[in-house]
Short mmCIF file of C-alpha atoms in Angstrom, two decimals:
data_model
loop_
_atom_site.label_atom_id
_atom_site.label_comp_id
_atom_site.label_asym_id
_atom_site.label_seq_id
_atom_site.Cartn_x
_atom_site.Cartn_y
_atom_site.Cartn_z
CA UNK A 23 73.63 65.01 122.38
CA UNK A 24 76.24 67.52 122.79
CA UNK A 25 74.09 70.42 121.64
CA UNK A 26 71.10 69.30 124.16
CA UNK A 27 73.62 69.49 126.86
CA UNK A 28 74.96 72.93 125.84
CA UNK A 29 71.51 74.44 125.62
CA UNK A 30 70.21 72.75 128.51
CA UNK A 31 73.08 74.50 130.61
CA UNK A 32 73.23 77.49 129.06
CA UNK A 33 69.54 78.26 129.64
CA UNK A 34 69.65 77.44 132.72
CA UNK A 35 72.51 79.44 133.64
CA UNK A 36 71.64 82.33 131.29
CA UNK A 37 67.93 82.56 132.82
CA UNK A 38 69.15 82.66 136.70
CA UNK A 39 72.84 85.03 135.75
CA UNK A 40 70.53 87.22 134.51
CA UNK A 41 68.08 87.37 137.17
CA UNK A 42 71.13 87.60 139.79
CA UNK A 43 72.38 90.25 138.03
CA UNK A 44 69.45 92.60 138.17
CA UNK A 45 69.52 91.53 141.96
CA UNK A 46 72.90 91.95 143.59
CA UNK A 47 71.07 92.81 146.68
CA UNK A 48 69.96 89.14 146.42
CA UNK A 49 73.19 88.13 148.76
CA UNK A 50 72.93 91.16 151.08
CA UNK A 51 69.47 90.36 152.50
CA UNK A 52 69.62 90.02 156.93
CA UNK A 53 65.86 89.17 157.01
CA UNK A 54 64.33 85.49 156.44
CA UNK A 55 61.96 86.74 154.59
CA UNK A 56 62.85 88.80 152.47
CA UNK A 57 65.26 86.48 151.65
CA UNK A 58 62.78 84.34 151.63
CA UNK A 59 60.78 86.27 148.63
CA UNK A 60 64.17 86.60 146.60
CA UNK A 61 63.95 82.78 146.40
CA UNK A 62 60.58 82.57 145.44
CA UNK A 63 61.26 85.04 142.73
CA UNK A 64 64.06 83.45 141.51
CA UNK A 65 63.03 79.79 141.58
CA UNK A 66 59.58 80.91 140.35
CA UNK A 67 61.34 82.63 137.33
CA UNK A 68 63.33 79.57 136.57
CA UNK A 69 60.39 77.40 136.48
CA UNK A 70 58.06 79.10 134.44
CA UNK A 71 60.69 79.86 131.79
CA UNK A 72 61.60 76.13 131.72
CA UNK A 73 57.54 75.23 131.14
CA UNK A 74 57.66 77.58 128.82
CA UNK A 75 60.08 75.90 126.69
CA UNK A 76 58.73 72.55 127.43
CA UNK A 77 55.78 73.85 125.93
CA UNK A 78 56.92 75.45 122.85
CA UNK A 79 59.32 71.55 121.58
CA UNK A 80 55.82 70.26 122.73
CA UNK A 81 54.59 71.66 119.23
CA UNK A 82 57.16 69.60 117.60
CA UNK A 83 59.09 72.72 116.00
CA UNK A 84 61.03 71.09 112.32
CA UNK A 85 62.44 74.56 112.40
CA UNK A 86 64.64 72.91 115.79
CA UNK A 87 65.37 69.74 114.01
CA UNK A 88 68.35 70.74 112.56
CA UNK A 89 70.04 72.42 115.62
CA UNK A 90 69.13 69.46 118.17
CA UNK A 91 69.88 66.67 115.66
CA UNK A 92 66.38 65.74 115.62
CA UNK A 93 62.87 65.40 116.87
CA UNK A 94 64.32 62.76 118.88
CA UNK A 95 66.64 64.73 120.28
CA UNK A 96 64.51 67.20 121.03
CA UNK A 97 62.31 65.27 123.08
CA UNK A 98 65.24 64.24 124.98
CA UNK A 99 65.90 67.97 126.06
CA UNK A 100 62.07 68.36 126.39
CA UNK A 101 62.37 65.31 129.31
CA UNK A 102 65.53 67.09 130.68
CA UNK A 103 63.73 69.80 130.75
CA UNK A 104 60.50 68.45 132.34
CA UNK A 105 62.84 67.15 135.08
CA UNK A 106 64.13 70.18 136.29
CA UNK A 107 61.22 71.96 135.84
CA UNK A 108 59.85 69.56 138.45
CA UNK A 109 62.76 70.61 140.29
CA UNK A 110 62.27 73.66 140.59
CA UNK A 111 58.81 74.21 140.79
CA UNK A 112 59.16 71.39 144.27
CA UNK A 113 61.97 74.06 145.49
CA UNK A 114 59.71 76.88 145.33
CA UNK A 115 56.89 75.52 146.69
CA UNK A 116 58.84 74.52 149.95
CA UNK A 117 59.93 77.90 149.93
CA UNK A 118 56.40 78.79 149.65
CA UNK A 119 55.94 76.42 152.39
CA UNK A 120 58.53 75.72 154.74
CA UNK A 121 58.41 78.56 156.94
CA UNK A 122 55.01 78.23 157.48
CA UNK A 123 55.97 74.87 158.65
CA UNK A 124 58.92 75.82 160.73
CA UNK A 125 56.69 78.98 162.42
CA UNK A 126 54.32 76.39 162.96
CA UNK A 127 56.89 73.93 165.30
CA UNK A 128 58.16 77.08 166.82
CA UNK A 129 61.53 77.03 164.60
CA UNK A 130 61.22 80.66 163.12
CA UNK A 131 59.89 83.62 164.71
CA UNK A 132 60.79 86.77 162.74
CA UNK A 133 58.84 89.84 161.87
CA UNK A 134 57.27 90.04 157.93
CA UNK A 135 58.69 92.98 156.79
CA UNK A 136 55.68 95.52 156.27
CA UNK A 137 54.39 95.79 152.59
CA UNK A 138 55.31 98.64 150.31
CA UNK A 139 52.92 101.68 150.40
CA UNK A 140 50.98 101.80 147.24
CA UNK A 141 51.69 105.53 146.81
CA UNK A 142 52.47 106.41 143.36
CA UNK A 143 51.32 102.92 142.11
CA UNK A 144 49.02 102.58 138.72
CA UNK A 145 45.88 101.12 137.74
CA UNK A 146 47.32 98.01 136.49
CA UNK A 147 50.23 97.50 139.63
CA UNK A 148 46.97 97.67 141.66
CA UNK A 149 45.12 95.34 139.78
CA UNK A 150 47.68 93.09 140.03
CA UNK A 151 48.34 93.28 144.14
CA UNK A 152 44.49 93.07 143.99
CA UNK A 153 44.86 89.02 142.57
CA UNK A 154 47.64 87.90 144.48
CA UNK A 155 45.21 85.87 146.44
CA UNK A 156 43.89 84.26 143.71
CA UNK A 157 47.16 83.49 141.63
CA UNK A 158 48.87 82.18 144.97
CA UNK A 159 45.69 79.46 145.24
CA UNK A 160 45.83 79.21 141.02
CA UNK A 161 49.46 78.36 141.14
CA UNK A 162 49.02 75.96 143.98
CA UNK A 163 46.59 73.38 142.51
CA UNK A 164 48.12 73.87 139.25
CA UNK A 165 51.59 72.75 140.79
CA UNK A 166 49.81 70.15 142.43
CA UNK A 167 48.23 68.73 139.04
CA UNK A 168 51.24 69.49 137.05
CA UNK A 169 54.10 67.90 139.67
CA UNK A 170 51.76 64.27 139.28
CA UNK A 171 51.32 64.58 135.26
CA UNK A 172 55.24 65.08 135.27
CA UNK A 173 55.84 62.24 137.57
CA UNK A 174 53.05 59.85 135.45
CA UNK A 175 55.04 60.94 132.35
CA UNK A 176 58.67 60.26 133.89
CA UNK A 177 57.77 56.82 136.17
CA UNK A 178 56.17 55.08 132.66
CA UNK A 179 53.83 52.75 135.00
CA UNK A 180 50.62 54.14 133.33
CA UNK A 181 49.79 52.39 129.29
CA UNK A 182 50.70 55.07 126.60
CA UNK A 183 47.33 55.42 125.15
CA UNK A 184 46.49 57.52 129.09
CA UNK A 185 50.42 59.15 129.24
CA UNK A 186 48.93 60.51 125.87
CA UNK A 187 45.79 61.91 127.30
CA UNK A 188 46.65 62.80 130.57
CA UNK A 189 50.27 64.56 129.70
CA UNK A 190 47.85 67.11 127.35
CA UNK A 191 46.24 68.70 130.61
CA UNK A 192 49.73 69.94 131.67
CA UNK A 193 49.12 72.47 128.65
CA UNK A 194 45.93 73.43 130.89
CA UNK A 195 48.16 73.64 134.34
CA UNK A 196 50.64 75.77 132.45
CA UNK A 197 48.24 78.52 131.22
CA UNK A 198 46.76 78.53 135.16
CA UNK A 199 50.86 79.56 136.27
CA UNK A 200 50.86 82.10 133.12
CA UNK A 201 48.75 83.80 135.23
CA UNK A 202 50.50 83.18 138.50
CA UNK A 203 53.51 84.08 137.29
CA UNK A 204 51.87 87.22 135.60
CA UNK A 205 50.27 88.51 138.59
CA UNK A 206 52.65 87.49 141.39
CA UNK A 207 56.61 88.37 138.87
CA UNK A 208 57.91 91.44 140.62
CA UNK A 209 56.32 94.49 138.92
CA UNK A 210 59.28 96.30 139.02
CA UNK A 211 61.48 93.50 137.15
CA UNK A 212 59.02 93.80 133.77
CA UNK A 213 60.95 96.84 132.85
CA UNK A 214 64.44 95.25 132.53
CA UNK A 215 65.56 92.29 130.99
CA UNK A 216 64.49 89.60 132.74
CA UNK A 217 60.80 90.96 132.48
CA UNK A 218 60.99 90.97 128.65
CA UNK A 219 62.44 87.91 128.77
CA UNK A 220 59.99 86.68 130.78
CA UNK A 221 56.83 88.28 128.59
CA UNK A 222 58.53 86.26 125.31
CA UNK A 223 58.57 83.22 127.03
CA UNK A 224 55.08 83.69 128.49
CA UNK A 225 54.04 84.38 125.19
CA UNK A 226 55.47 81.77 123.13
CA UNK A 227 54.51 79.12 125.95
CA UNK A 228 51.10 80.63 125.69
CA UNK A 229 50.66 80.11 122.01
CA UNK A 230 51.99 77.07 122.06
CA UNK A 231 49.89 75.16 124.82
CA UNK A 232 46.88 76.56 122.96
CA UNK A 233 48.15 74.93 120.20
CA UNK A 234 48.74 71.15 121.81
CA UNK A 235 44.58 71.75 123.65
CA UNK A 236 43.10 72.53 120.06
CA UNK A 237 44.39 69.39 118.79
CA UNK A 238 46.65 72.02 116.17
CA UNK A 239 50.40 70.33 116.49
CA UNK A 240 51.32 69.11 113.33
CA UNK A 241 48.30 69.66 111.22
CA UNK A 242 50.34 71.22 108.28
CA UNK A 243 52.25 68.20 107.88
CA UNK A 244 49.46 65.95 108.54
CA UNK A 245 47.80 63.79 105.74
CA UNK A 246 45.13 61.14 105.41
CA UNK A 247 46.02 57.17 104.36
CA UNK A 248 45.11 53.55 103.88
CA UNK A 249 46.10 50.77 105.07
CA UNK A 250 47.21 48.76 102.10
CA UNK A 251 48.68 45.53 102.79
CA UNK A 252 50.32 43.98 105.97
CA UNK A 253 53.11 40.96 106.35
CA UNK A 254 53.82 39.61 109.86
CA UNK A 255 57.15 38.62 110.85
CA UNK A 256 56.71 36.26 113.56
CA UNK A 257 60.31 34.94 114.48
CA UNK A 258 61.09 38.58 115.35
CA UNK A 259 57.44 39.39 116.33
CA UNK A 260 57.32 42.64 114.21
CA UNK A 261 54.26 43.44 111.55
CA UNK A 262 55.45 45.24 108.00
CA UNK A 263 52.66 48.19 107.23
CA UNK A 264 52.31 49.29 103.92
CA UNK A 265 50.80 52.60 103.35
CA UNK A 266 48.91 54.62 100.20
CA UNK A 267 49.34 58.33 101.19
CA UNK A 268 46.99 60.78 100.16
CA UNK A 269 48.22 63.94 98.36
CA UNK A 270 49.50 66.61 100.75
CA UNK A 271 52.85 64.26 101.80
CA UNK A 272 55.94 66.05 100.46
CA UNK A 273 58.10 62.82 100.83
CA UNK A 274 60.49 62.25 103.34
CA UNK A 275 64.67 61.12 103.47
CA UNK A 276 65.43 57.54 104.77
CA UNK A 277 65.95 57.14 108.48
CA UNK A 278 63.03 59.58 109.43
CA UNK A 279 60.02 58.96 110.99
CA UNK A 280 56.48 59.35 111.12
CA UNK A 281 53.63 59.91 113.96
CA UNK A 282 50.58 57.34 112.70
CA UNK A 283 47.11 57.16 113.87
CA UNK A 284 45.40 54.37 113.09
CA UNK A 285 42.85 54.50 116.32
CA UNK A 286 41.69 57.94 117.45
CA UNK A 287 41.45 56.32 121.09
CA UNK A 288 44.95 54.82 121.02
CA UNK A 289 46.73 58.45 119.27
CA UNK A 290 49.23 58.90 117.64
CA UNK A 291 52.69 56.82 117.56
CA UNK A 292 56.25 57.15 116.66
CA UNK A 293 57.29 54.39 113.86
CA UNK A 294 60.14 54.94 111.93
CA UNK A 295 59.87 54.80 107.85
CA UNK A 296 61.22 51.88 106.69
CA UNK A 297 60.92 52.71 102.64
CA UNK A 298 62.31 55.05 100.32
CA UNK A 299 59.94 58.15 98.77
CA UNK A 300 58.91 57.58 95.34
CA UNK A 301 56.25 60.62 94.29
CA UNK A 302 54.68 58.21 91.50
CA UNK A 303 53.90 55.67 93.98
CA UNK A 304 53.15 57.17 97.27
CA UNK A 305 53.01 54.26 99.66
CA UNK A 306 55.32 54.09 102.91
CA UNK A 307 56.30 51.20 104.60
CA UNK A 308 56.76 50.71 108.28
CA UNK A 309 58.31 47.52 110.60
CA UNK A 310 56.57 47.86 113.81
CA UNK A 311 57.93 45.48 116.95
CA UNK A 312 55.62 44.22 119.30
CA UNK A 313 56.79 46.14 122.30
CA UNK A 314 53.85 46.70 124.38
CA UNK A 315 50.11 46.36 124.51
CA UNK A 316 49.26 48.60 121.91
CA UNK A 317 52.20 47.05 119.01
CA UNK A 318 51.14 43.64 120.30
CA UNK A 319 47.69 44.18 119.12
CA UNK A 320 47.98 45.74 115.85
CA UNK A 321 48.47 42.36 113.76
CA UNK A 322 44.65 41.43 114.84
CA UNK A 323 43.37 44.52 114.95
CA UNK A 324 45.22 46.34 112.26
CA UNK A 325 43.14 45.96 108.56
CA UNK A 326 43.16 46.33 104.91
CA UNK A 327 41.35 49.66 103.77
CA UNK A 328 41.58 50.97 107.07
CA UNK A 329 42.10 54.86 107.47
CA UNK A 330 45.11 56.28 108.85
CA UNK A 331 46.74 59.59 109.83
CA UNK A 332 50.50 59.93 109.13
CA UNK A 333 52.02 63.49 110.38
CA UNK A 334 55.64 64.15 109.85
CA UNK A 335 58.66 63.16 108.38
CA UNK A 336 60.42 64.20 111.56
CA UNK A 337 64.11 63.01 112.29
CA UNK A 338 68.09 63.62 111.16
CA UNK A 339 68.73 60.36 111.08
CA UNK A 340 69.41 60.46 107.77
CA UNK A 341 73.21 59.71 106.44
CA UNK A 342 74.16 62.72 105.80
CA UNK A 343 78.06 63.01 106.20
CA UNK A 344 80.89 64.42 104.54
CA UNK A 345 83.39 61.20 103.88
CA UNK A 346 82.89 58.44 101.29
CA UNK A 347 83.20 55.54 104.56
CA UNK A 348 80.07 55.02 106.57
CA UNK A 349 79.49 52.07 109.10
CA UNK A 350 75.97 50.98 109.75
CA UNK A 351 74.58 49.21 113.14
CA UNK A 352 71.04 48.03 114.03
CA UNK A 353 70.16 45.91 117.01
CA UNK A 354 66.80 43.99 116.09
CA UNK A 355 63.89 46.62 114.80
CA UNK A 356 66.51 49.25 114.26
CA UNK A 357 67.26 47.90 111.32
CA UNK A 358 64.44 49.58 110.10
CA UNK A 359 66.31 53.30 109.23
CA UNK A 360 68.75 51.24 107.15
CA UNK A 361 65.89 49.46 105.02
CA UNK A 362 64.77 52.60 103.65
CA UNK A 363 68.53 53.69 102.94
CA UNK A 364 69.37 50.96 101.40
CA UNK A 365 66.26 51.38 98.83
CA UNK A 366 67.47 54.58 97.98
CA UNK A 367 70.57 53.59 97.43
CA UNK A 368 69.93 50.68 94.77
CA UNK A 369 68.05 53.68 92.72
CA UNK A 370 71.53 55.64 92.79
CA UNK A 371 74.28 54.94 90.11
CA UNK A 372 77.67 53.25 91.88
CA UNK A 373 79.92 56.24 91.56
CA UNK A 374 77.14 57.96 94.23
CA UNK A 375 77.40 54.83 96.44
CA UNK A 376 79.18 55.25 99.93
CA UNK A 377 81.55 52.84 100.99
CA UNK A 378 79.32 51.06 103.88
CA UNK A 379 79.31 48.29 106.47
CA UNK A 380 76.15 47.17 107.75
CA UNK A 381 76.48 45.09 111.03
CA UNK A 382 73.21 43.77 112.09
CA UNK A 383 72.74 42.40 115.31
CA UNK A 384 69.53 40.19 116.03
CA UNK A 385 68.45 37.68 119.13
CA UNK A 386 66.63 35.52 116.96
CA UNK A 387 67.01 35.78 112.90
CA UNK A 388 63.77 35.82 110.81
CA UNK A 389 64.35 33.95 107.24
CA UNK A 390 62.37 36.07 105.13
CA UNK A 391 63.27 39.77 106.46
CA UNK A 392 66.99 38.21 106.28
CA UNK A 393 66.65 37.16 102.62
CA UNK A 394 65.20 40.48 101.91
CA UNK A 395 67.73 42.56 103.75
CA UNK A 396 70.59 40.54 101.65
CA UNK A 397 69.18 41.18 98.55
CA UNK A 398 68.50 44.75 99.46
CA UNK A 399 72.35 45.24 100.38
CA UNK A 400 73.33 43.53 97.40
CA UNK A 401 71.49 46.15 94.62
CA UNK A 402 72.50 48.94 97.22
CA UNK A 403 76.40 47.58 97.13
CA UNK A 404 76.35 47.52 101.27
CA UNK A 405 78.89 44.92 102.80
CA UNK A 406 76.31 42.78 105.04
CA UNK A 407 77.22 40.99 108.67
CA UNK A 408 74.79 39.55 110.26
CA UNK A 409 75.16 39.12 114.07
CA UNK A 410 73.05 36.20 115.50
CA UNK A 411 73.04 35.83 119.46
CA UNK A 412 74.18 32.60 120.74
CA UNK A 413 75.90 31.97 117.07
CA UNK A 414 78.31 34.66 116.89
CA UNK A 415 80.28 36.79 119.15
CA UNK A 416 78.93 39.94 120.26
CA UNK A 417 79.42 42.61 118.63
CA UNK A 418 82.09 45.69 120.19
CA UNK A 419 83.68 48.75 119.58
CA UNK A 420 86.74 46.85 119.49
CA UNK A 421 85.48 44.67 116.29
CA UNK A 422 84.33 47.36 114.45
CA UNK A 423 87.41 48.74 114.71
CA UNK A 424 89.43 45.57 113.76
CA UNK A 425 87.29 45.12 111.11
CA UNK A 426 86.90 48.37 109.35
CA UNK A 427 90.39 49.97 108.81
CA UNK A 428 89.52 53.38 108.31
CA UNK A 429 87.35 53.85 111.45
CA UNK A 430 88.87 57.06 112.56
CA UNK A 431 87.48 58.68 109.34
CA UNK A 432 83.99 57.15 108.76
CA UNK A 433 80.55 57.86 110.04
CA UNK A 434 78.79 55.68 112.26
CA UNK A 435 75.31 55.33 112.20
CA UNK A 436 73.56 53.64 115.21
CA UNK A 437 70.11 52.62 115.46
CA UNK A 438 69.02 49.92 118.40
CA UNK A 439 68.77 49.54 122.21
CA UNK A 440 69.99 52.63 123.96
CA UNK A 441 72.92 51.00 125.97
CA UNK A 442 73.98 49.18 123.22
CA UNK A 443 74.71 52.35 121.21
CA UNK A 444 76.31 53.95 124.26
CA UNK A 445 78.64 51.19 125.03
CA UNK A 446 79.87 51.81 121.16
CA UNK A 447 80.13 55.26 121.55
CA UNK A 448 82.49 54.66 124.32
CA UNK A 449 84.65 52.50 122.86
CA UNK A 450 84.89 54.38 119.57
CA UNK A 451 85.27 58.13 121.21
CA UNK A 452 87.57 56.42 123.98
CA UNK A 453 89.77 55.63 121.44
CA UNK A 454 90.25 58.28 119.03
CA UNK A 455 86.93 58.85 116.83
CA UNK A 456 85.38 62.19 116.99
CA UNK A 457 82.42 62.35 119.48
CA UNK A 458 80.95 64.39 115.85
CA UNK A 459 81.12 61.51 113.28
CA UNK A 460 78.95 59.14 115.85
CA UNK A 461 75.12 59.45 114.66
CA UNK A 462 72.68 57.61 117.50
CA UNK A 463 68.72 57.65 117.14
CA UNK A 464 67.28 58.31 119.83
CA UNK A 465 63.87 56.92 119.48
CA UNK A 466 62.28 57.39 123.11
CA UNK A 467 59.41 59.74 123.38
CA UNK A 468 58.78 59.47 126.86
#
């Protein structure tokens, strides 16, 4: 989380010091509206560069992974940045705006400064100046279309299945401002560094929206496979998919995660791999919860021999720390990281074996997953607590670290609901653990 914060702020800050920096007249200016164009220039640069960006983790970049902790990381930053693109763009359209409205009401009456003379201009400066019209009315509707996609996408009212479809046009609204921005960017700033700047991101936004409307994100780590078996878990109203992959998967490390497509209507979805990767075998497991419509449906619905598309593995989630001590916590279905772990680690002699805790925290306890998690911690040498609501006490920062001496010095691995994880974090940090050794899935993707 750390590095999403840094890079949020510092590309933020870098983007507009470096724009202000080209511009010290920026402060200087006695007229409204040239003032007025400064701002527009400014908050016009800041959100185009954030699209841009927004557009480029929409491709799902693995070569990111590693820096942001994670695809699920990264789609955190790409919602931070989605909101303050939305920001901004709202900021320069009132700027755009506002003193049309206030001329209107009789609140501003200045004089427009008269427009440069296009003496000594080129062809292509005079192109340009020649579609300002049209990239001023472009940029409009394509504000107006992107500002509701963004808000859809943030407010969460509307069923995945139409977020999914509907977020794609933004890809469309985005290459409509390319232009804007293209036409209507200060011809004078494309020679210095803010221009450049500017072109890369234009570019690599560019590429990369033409990549999410051609259906092309993820296709080199996409491969074809059947639905083999199924087990329902009713007591915790989850449904176990087994998986044969076809050639093409290069296996994957417990606690990632795969995007599956079992309907072409529905898309794809986020479900986290609950085996270990054995080449000789190729199958994959997943525990999906019944969290909304389209999770509730899949135990009717979902078939033997049916075809599915599996892209991925995606996610850091997965235990790697320097230390021999690691602590484990799941809250309900995020037990399902630690399932695949644990697989991997019965396979591994003893003397590769961590030291680990595995606290498992559950509303309601389902007999058979139980009996298959024990045995599974058993082979894999994992110390086992099961937390049961309404049985047990809840489970804190301050238990975990009355219970496992050498908290200070181990890893802790969280995988659950969000503000259960935070509320750990807390604790732990508060009192001494580094913020570094605290490992939290984020597995929210809208």
């Amino acid at each position: 989380m750390r590095n999403i914060k840094w890079i949020f702020c510092v590309f933020l800050l870098g983007v507009s010091g470096l724009w202000v920096a080209e511009h010290p007249d920026f402060w200087a200016q006695d007229n409204v509206i040239l003032v007025r164009n400064q701002v527009l220039q400014l908050t016009g640069l800041m959100a185009i560069s954030l699209m841009s960006l927004i557009m480029i983790l929409a491709t799902r970049p693995k070569w990111l992974e590693p820096v942001l902790g994670g695809l699920d990381k990264t789609y955190r930053l790409h919602k931070g940045l989605g909101i303050a693109a939305l920001v901004m763009a709202v900021t320069h359209w009132l700027w755009v705006e506002g003193p049309k409205w206030l001329k209107g009401l009789g609140l501003l009456n200045v004089n427009r400064p008269p427009r440069p003379s296009q003496e000594g201009w080129g062809m292509l400066q005079k192109f340009l100046m020649s579609q300002r019209h049209l990239a001023e009315s472009i940029g409009e509707w394509s504000f107006y279309i992107a500002a509701a996609l963004m808000v859809i996408a943030l407010v969460k009212l509307v069923p995945y299945r139409w977020f999914a479809k509907t977020h794609k046009f933004i890809a469309f609204a985005y290459l409509a401002l390319v232009f804007h921005a293209l036409v209507l960017f200060n011809f004078d700033d494309w020679a210095g560094p803010v221009g450049v700047l500017l072109a890369i991101f234009l570019g690599a936004g560019a590429y990369s929206a033409v990549l999410v409307l051609t259906n092309r994100v993820g296709r080199k780590s996409t491969v074809m496979a059947t639905v083999e078996k199924t087990e329902s878990f009713p007591a915790i109203k989850s449904l176990e998919i087994t998986l044969k992959l076809d050639q093409g998967w290069h296996g994957h490390k417990a606690g990632q995660f795969a995007f599956v497509t079992f309907d072409e209507q529905e898309g794809a979805h986020p479900f986290t791999i609950a085996s270990s990767w054995d080449a000789s075998d190729r199958r994959l497991k997943m525990l999906v919860k019944a969290l909304g419509d389209y999770t509730r449906k899949l135990p009717r619905h979902l078939q033997v021999g049916r075809a599915a598309r599996i892209e991925g593995p995606y996610g850091a989630f997965t235990f790697d720390a320097a230390g021999t001590r690691q602590v484990w916590v799941s809250g309900g279905i995020g037990i399902t990281p630690f399932l695949a772990r644990l697989k991997e680690l019965a396979d591994l002699p003893a003397s590769e074996r961590q030291n680990i805790d595995l606290y498992h925290s559950v509303p309601v306890e389902d007999e058979e997953l139980s009996s298959r998690l024990k045995m599974l911690a058993q082979q894999a040498g994992v110390k086992l607590h099961i937390i049961l609501d309404g049985r047990d006490d809840l489970l804190t920062g301050a238990r975990l670290r009355n219970d496992v001496t050498e908290w200070k010095t181990a890893s802790f691995w969280f995988c659950g609901p969000r503000n259960f994880g935070t509320a750990l974090y807390r604790d732990l940090t508060g009192h001494g653990l580094p913020a570094t050794r605290f490992h939290q899935e984020l597995f929210e993707f809208r």
